[in-house]
């Protein structure tokens, strides 16, 4: 059984998925895969260099994520070209990891920022949305390295609205409060999933 996990940028998906993973739930994380496929030496990094020039690399040969983020959110055509390179690889690796995990566990968490946008809820038995107040989303997101408030607002605009995500959720984790409050919600949800899906 696959449980999808999604939410807007800086909503706290990783904090929540870490909780479930610590409980022994296998995690397939699209963000982690996206970072893996652009590591130094990976073919995709060379493709991005061919498309965008040497500016896409840092002095050590690693991907310049902040620079790339600024470019793609300023140019929709370029954004599509980069996504067309990355998304098939991310989906392929995710499918491989899901297949392995499904053979080993009763349920798997599949964390995808653009789960609904890419219609990946179709392969999930249920979807958890990590929710956060927009002002908090902006302030927390802007604390990340190389990300400005303007960057966060652009990314939020490109994603589904908060209302759209919430309307399509089976479960919601409100991450606008303290970490303790979020952790308690995760624990309650962990119990609910077992009761509703795995014990009949």
Backbone as CSV, one residue per row, in Angstrom:
resi,resn,N_x,N_y,N_z,CA_x,CA_y,CA_z,C_x,C_y,C_z
1,UNK,0.835,-1.186,0.000,0.000,0.000,0.000,0.881,1.252,0.000
2,UNK,0.542,2.206,-0.843,1.312,3.443,-0.958,0.494,4.601,-0.389
3,UNK,1.080,5.309,0.556,0.463,6.516,1.113,1.255,7.710,0.605
4,UNK,0.606,8.595,-0.132,1.275,9.784,-0.645,1.416,10.844,0.436
5,UNK,2.501,11.585,0.373,2.733,12.711,1.285,3.111,13.916,0.446
6,UNK,2.386,15.017,0.627,2.675,16.202,-0.171,2.385,17.458,0.639
7,UNK,2.702,18.575,0.058,2.496,19.867,0.695,3.294,20.904,-0.057
8,UNK,2.984,22.162,0.164,3.698,23.233,-0.519,5.126,23.345,-0.024
9,UNK,5.910,24.178,-0.703,7.294,24.389,-0.306,7.355,24.861,1.152
10,UNK,8.318,24.342,1.889,8.558,24.730,3.283,7.383,24.416,4.207
11,UNK,6.559,23.446,3.810,5.419,23.091,4.660,5.816,22.153,5.795
12,UNK,6.944,21.462,5.649,7.383,20.548,6.699,7.248,19.080,6.337
13,UNK,7.262,18.782,5.043,7.116,17.391,4.599,8.227,16.503,5.154
14,UNK,9.447,17.019,5.134,10.580,16.200,5.586,10.474,15.891,7.077
15,UNK,10.080,16.865,7.868,9.911,16.627,9.301,8.908,15.502,9.539
16,UNK,7.807,15.526,8.793,6.769,14.503,8.953,7.228,13.145,8.418
17,UNK,7.862,13.141,7.255,8.300,11.858,6.700,9.383,11.227,7.575
18,UNK,10.214,12.064,8.215,11.225,11.535,9.132,10.570,10.797,10.298
19,UNK,9.436,11.320,10.762,8.714,10.656,11.864,8.269,9.263,11.433
20,UNK,7.631,9.173,10.296,7.120,7.884,9.833,8.266,6.914,9.532
21,UNK,9.338,7.446,8.970,10.484,6.590,8.671,11.084,6.026,9.960
22,UNK,11.114,6.846,11.014,11.631,6.382,12.300,10.744,5.285,12.893
23,UNK,9.481,5.258,12.477,8.548,4.212,12.916,8.711,2.927,12.114
24,UNK,9.605,2.961,11.124,9.840,1.775,10.316,9.115,1.749,8.989
25,UNK,8.459,2.854,8.637,7.752,2.929,7.364,8.760,3.275,6.263
26,UNK,8.907,2.443,5.230,9.832,2.773,4.146,9.424,4.072,3.459
27,UNK,10.408,4.864,3.085,10.143,6.157,2.455,10.776,6.215,1.081
28,UNK,9.972,6.607,0.094,10.476,6.956,-1.228,10.245,8.456,-1.369
29,UNK,11.320,9.216,-1.492,11.252,10.674,-1.447,11.712,11.252,-2.782
30,UNK,10.793,11.888,-3.500,11.118,12.452,-4.815,12.176,13.544,-4.717
31,UNK,12.178,14.303,-3.611,13.192,15.349,-3.441,14.590,14.747,-3.319
32,UNK,14.689,13.647,-2.574,15.980,12.975,-2.417,16.463,12.445,-3.765
33,UNK,15.551,11.838,-4.504,15.904,11.318,-5.826,16.360,12.457,-6.744
34,UNK,15.641,13.585,-6.678,15.997,14.730,-7.524,17.400,15.225,-7.219
35,UNK,17.811,15.134,-5.961,19.183,15.541,-5.616,20.196,14.499,-6.080
36,UNK,19.827,13.233,-5.997,20.747,12.161,-6.386,21.084,12.199,-7.876
37,UNK,20.097,12.491,-8.702,20.310,12.393,-10.146,21.107,13.561,-10.727
38,UNK,21.387,14.580,-9.901,22.206,15.697,-10.382,23.530,15.785,-9.626
39,UNK,23.921,14.687,-8.975,25.219,14.665,-8.312,26.335,14.721,-9.356
40,UNK,27.481,15.164,-8.922,28.645,15.225,-9.799,28.935,13.834,-10.357
41,UNK,29.095,13.762,-11.679,29.345,12.487,-12.335,28.104,11.857,-12.934
42,UNK,26.922,12.348,-12.550,25.690,11.813,-13.116,25.475,12.389,-14.530
43,UNK,24.975,11.575,-15.464,24.762,12.056,-16.842,23.860,13.288,-16.922
44,UNK,22.861,13.373,-16.046,21.932,14.497,-16.104,22.641,15.823,-15.859
45,UNK,23.648,15.824,-14.996,24.351,17.068,-14.718,25.045,17.589,-15.983
46,UNK,25.591,16.680,-16.774,26.205,17.082,-18.038,25.161,17.610,-19.017
47,UNK,23.968,17.016,-18.989,22.887,17.493,-19.861,22.462,18.902,-19.460
48,UNK,22.405,19.155,-18.169,22.041,20.493,-17.702,23.120,21.506,-18.075
49,UNK,24.374,21.097,-18.002,25.470,21.989,-18.396,25.388,22.316,-19.889
50,UNK,25.053,21.307,-20.699,24.919,21.526,-22.141,23.764,22.480,-22.440
51,UNK,22.705,22.379,-21.653,21.524,23.224,-21.866,21.735,24.647,-21.368
52,UNK,22.383,24.785,-20.208,22.407,26.069,-19.518,23.775,26.744,-19.470
53,UNK,24.806,26.003,-19.801,26.141,26.574,-19.726,26.807,26.292,-18.392
54,UNK,28.081,26.685,-18.277,28.876,26.342,-17.096,28.391,27.044,-15.828
55,UNK,27.547,28.087,-15.986,27.035,28.797,-14.808,26.182,27.896,-13.918
56,UNK,25.689,26.790,-14.489,24.842,25.891,-13.710,25.660,25.087,-12.707
57,UNK,26.999,25.162,-12.804,27.868,24.424,-11.891,28.579,25.376,-10.929
58,UNK,28.785,24.901,-9.716,29.624,25.603,-8.752,31.094,25.330,-9.087
59,UNK,31.986,26.003,-8.393,33.417,25.841,-8.685,33.913,24.416,-8.437
60,UNK,33.208,23.674,-7.570,33.615,22.295,-7.288,32.950,21.276,-8.216
61,UNK,32.180,21.777,-9.199,31.543,20.883,-10.163,30.168,20.398,-9.759
62,UNK,29.720,20.807,-8.576,28.376,20.429,-8.140,27.345,21.392,-8.744
63,UNK,26.084,20.962,-8.732,25.013,21.793,-9.271,24.827,23.051,-8.431
64,UNK,24.704,24.172,-9.106,24.404,25.449,-8.439,22.882,25.574,-8.341
65,UNK,22.342,25.035,-7.276,20.882,24.944,-7.143,20.210,26.309,-7.083
66,UNK,20.801,27.226,-6.332,20.203,28.555,-6.201,20.142,29.263,-7.554
67,UNK,21.222,29.163,-8.323,21.250,29.794,-9.649,20.214,29.153,-10.562
68,UNK,20.156,27.813,-10.556,19.210,27.111,-11.417,17.773,27.471,-11.048
69,UNK,17.506,27.545,-9.745,16.150,27.887,-9.297,15.725,29.246,-9.839
70,UNK,16.637,30.220,-9.753,16.310,31.567,-10.247,16.040,31.560,-11.746
71,UNK,16.821,30.806,-12.492,16.657,30.777,-13.947,15.312,30.187,-14.356
72,UNK,14.957,29.056,-13.752,13.753,28.367,-14.216,12.473,29.073,-13.775
73,UNK,12.552,29.803,-12.665,11.342,30.516,-12.262,11.212,31.868,-12.946
74,UNK,12.234,32.238,-13.709,12.148,33.464,-14.511,11.818,33.168,-15.966
75,UNK,11.814,31.879,-16.332,11.636,31.506,-17.741,10.848,30.199,-17.825
76,UNK,9.575,30.287,-18.166,8.704,29.108,-18.200,9.166,28.083,-19.237
77,UNK,9.695,28.565,-20.352,10.176,27.650,-21.390,11.370,26.848,-20.877
78,UNK,12.273,27.540,-20.224,13.446,26.870,-19.659,13.030,25.906,-18.556
79,UNK,12.085,26.321,-17.759,11.576,25.451,-16.685,11.049,24.141,-17.260
80,UNK,10.315,24.240,-18.357,9.780,23.028,-18.989,10.906,22.148,-19.517
81,UNK,11.926,22.758,-20.115,13.047,21.977,-20.642,13.769,21.217,-19.530
82,UNK,13.989,21.890,-18.396,14.664,21.249,-17.266,13.786,20.144,-16.690
83,UNK,12.490,20.432,-16.544,11.573,19.418,-16.016,11.488,18.198,-16.932
84,UNK,11.532,18.454,-18.235,11.469,17.340,-19.198,12.692,16.431,-19.090
85,UNK,13.809,16.992,-18.647,15.005,16.181,-18.428,14.926,15.426,-17.102
86,UNK,14.453,16.106,-16.076,14.518,15.555,-14.723,13.373,14.617,-14.372
87,UNK,12.149,15.008,-14.718,10.981,14.280,-14.213,10.912,12.814,-14.647
88,UNK,11.236,12.484,-15.905,11.212,11.051,-16.259,12.191,10.219,-15.440
89,UNK,13.371,10.782,-15.156,14.357,10.066,-14.355,13.888,9.911,-12.913
90,UNK,13.314,10.967,-12.367,12.805,10.904,-10.996,11.711,9.850,-10.895
91,UNK,10.796,9.867,-11.860,9.676,8.915,-11.823,10.181,7.477,-11.982
92,UNK,11.151,7.278,-12.861,11.683,5.929,-13.077,12.329,5.382,-11.802
93,UNK,13.165,6.211,-11.167,13.824,5.749,-9.938,12.814,5.544,-8.813
94,UNK,11.819,6.421,-8.746,10.794,6.276,-7.707,10.023,4.974,-7.894
95,UNK,9.663,4.662,-9.120,8.932,3.420,-9.390,9.763,2.199,-9.007
96,UNK,11.054,2.259,-9.276,11.937,1.150,-8.895,11.978,0.991,-7.380
97,UNK,12.109,2.096,-6.677,12.178,2.046,-5.222,10.851,1.612,-4.608
98,UNK,9.741,2.073,-5.178,8.428,1.666,-4.678,8.218,0.163,-4.846
99,UNK,8.636,-0.360,-5.986,8.460,-1.797,-6.241,9.232,-2.632,-5.222
100,UNK,10.458,-2.201,-4.922,11.260,-2.918,-3.931,10.618,-2.815,-2.553
101,UNK,10.212,-1.614,-2.183,9.638,-1.399,-0.852,8.318,-2.153,-0.676
102,UNK,7.507,-2.202,-1.740,6.217,-2.898,-1.639,6.394,-4.392,-1.377
103,UNK,7.499,-4.945,-1.816,7.743,-6.370,-1.594,8.238,-6.647,-0.181
104,UNK,8.520,-5.577,0.565,9.130,-5.751,1.881,8.308,-5.199,3.039
105,UNK,7.293,-4.398,2.755,6.557,-3.736,3.842,5.073,-3.658,3.535
106,UNK,4.278,-3.524,4.596,2.821,-3.442,4.443,2.399,-2.123,3.802
107,UNK,3.129,-1.055,4.131,2.838,0.220,3.475,4.093,1.062,3.355
108,UNK,4.059,1.944,2.364,5.193,2.793,2.018,4.722,4.232,1.965
109,UNK,5.587,5.139,2.378,5.282,6.555,2.221,6.000,7.074,0.974
110,UNK,5.248,7.749,0.109,5.777,8.305,-1.130,5.651,9.818,-1.045
111,UNK,6.773,10.489,-0.761,6.775,11.933,-0.574,7.086,12.641,-1.889
112,UNK,6.146,13.451,-2.356,6.297,14.141,-3.641,5.744,15.570,-3.517
113,UNK,6.563,16.590,-3.685,6.050,17.964,-3.594,4.917,18.240,-4.579
114,UNK,5.049,17.750,-5.815,4.046,18.011,-6.858,3.210,16.757,-7.128
115,UNK,2.778,16.119,-6.073,2.024,14.868,-6.196,0.759,15.060,-7.030
116,UNK,-0.050,16.046,-6.670,-1.303,16.286,-7.395,-1.039,16.859,-8.781
117,UNK,-0.064,17.761,-8.863,0.231,18.395,-10.146,0.641,17.358,-11.197
118,UNK,1.301,16.287,-10.760,1.756,15.240,-11.681,0.855,14.008,-11.673
119,UNK,-0.331,14.142,-11.083,-1.346,13.070,-11.053,-0.828,11.778,-10.405
120,UNK,0.115,11.907,-9.477,0.673,10.723,-8.836,-0.203,10.204,-7.706
121,UNK,-1.232,10.964,-7.354,-2.188,10.428,-6.367,-2.906,9.196,-6.901
122,UNK,-2.843,9.012,-8.236,-3.515,7.867,-8.854,-2.899,6.537,-8.419
123,UNK,-1.647,6.550,-7.998,-1.016,5.294,-7.575,-1.024,5.157,-6.048
124,UNK,-1.646,6.112,-5.361,-1.665,6.101,-3.895,-3.022,5.631,-3.368
125,UNK,-2.991,4.904,-2.282,-4.231,4.475,-1.638,-4.858,5.614,-0.841
126,UNK,-4.033,6.529,-0.372,-4.500,7.715,0.350,-3.395,8.756,0.294
127,UNK,-3.768,10.010,0.558,-2.802,11.103,0.489,-2.863,11.943,1.759
128,UNK,-1.687,12.183,2.326,-1.537,13.094,3.462,-1.038,14.428,2.934
129,UNK,-1.696,15.499,3.329,-1.222,16.843,2.992,-0.682,17.491,4.261
130,UNK,0.560,17.957,4.190,1.141,18.731,5.287,0.798,20.193,5.019
131,UNK,0.058,20.778,5.944,-0.469,22.132,5.740,0.231,23.119,6.665
132,UNK,0.339,24.346,6.190,0.969,25.409,6.970,0.363,26.735,6.545
133,UNK,0.266,27.678,7.479,-0.237,28.999,7.121,0.721,29.663,6.129
134,UNK,0.190,30.337,5.112,1.054,30.918,4.061,2.156,31.834,4.579
135,UNK,1.851,32.674,5.574,2.881,33.581,6.101,4.041,32.805,6.717
136,UNK,3.703,31.723,7.417,4.743,30.875,7.997,5.528,30.154,6.914
137,UNK,4.816,29.746,5.875,5.457,29.066,4.750,6.519,29.970,4.139
138,UNK,6.194,31.227,3.965,7.132,32.178,3.371,8.312,32.426,4.296
139,UNK,8.039,32.659,5.583,9.136,32.971,6.512,10.049,31.769,6.724
140,UNK,9.468,30.559,6.854,10.301,29.374,7.039,11.083,29.041,5.767
141,UNK,10.419,29.210,4.634,11.083,28.912,3.372,12.249,29.846,3.103
142,UNK,12.100,31.105,3.498,13.145,32.095,3.248,14.361,31.895,4.139
143,UNK,14.256,30.989,5.121,15.400,30.690,5.987,16.350,29.698,5.324
144,UNK,15.916,29.100,4.206,16.780,28.153,3.506,17.901,28.880,2.780
145,UNK,19.015,28.200,2.609,20.155,28.813,1.932,19.811,29.161,0.486
146,UNK,20.082,30.399,0.124,19.939,30.796,-1.265,18.514,31.002,-1.740
147,UNK,17.549,31.049,-0.805,16.152,31.217,-1.195,15.613,32.507,-0.568
148,UNK,15.086,33.384,-1.387,14.526,34.635,-0.891,13.011,34.515,-0.752
149,UNK,12.408,35.490,-0.103,10.947,35.507,0.007,10.312,35.565,-1.379
150,UNK,10.937,36.299,-2.280,10.407,36.386,-3.651,10.441,35.020,-4.318
151,UNK,11.532,34.262,-4.091,11.628,32.900,-4.638,10.483,32.044,-4.112
152,UNK,10.257,32.110,-2.805,9.210,31.299,-2.187,7.848,31.650,-2.769
153,UNK,7.582,32.932,-2.929,6.280,33.351,-3.478,6.096,32.847,-4.909
154,UNK,7.166,32.879,-5.696,7.071,32.386,-7.075,6.790,30.885,-7.094
155,UNK,7.476,30.156,-6.222,7.264,28.710,-6.163,5.845,28.405,-5.692
156,UNK,5.361,29.140,-4.705,3.987,28.934,-4.217,2.968,29.175,-5.324
157,UNK,3.233,30.195,-6.132,2.320,30.517,-7.229,2.298,29.414,-8.274
158,UNK,3.453,28.764,-8.471,3.551,27.700,-9.480,2.933,26.387,-9.008
159,UNK,2.736,26.248,-7.691,2.159,25.019,-7.146,0.651,25.172,-6.987
160,UNK,-0.021,24.050,-6.720,-1.443,24.116,-6.413,-1.660,25.037,-5.219
161,UNK,-2.821,25.657,-5.166,-3.118,26.509,-4.020,-3.330,25.653,-2.775
162,UNK,-3.205,26.280,-1.645,-3.440,25.585,-0.369,-4.835,24.969,-0.351
163,UNK,-5.806,25.721,-0.805,-7.193,25.235,-0.797,-7.369,24.013,-1.688
164,UNK,-6.726,24.021,-2.849,-6.829,22.879,-3.761,-6.224,21.624,-3.152
165,UNK,-5.060,21.780,-2.504,-4.433,20.615,-1.877,-5.305,20.053,-0.770
166,UNK,-5.812,20.939,0.078,-6.616,20.487,1.216,-7.896,19.791,0.758
167,UNK,-8.468,20.257,-0.344,-9.716,19.659,-0.829,-9.507,18.243,-1.353
168,UNK,-8.261,17.892,-1.665,-7.976,16.575,-2.238,-7.284,15.639,-1.251
169,UNK,-7.112,16.103,-0.017,-6.410,15.312,0.988,-7.330,14.283,1.637
170,UNK,-6.771,13.116,1.948,-7.462,12.150,2.802,-7.164,12.424,4.265
171,UNK,-5.945,12.891,4.534,-5.515,13.246,5.883,-4.750,14.556,5.809
172,UNK,-4.836,15.344,6.874,-4.120,16.622,6.929,-3.315,16.695,8.221
173,UNK,-2.065,17.111,8.095,-1.213,17.409,9.249,-0.994,18.917,9.264
174,UNK,-1.456,19.576,10.323,-1.281,21.021,10.444,0.077,21.288,11.099
175,UNK,1.000,21.827,10.310,2.354,22.074,10.797,2.584,23.545,11.130
176,UNK,1.508,24.264,11.427,1.650,25.687,11.746,2.027,25.919,13.203
177,UNK,1.917,24.876,14.032,2.244,25.019,15.450,3.650,24.557,15.763
178,UNK,3.817,24.022,16.962,5.133,23.574,17.404,5.463,22.204,16.828
179,UNK,6.731,21.830,16.931,7.155,20.508,16.474,6.486,19.418,17.299
180,UNK,6.296,19.686,18.576,5.629,18.703,19.439,4.207,18.457,18.952
181,UNK,3.498,19.529,18.617,2.122,19.392,18.121,2.091,18.616,16.803
182,UNK,3.038,18.905,15.933,3.091,18.183,14.654,3.403,16.716,14.882
183,UNK,4.335,16.447,15.776,4.716,15.058,16.058,3.533,14.272,16.617
184,UNK,2.727,14.896,17.460,1.531,14.240,18.011,0.529,13.910,16.908
185,UNK,0.370,14.817,15.957,-0.526,14.553,14.827,-0.008,13.390,13.978
186,UNK,1.299,13.355,13.776,1.884,12.252,13.006,1.640,10.921,13.712
187,UNK,1.800,10.907,15.025,1.588,9.678,15.789,0.131,9.226,15.691
188,UNK,-0.788,10.177,15.777,-2.206,9.837,15.657,-2.523,9.317,14.259
189,UNK,-1.934,9.935,13.267,-2.163,9.514,11.886,-1.568,8.136,11.626
190,UNK,-0.433,7.861,12.199,0.195,6.549,12.088,-0.775,5.466,12.591
191,UNK,-1.415,5.740,13.723,-2.395,4.787,14.268,-3.615,4.668,13.353
192,UNK,-4.074,5.805,12.848,-5.257,5.789,11.974,-5.033,4.962,10.714
193,UNK,-3.860,5.104,10.137,-3.578,4.365,8.899,-3.608,2.871,9.156
194,UNK,-3.021,2.458,10.240,-3.060,1.023,10.555,-4.490,0.560,10.824
195,UNK,-5.271,1.345,11.533,-6.647,0.960,11.844,-7.539,0.946,10.608
196,UNK,-7.374,1.949,9.764,-8.280,2.101,8.605,-7.885,1.251,7.402
197,UNK,-6.602,0.980,7.253,-6.140,0.324,6.033,-5.539,-1.060,6.227
198,UNK,-4.979,-1.285,7.405,-4.213,-2.518,7.563,-4.820,-3.528,8.514
199,UNK,-5.831,-3.129,9.276,-6.447,-4.075,10.205,-7.892,-4.383,9.832
200,UNK,-8.379,-3.731,8.781,-9.745,-3.974,8.330,-10.771,-3.436,9.283
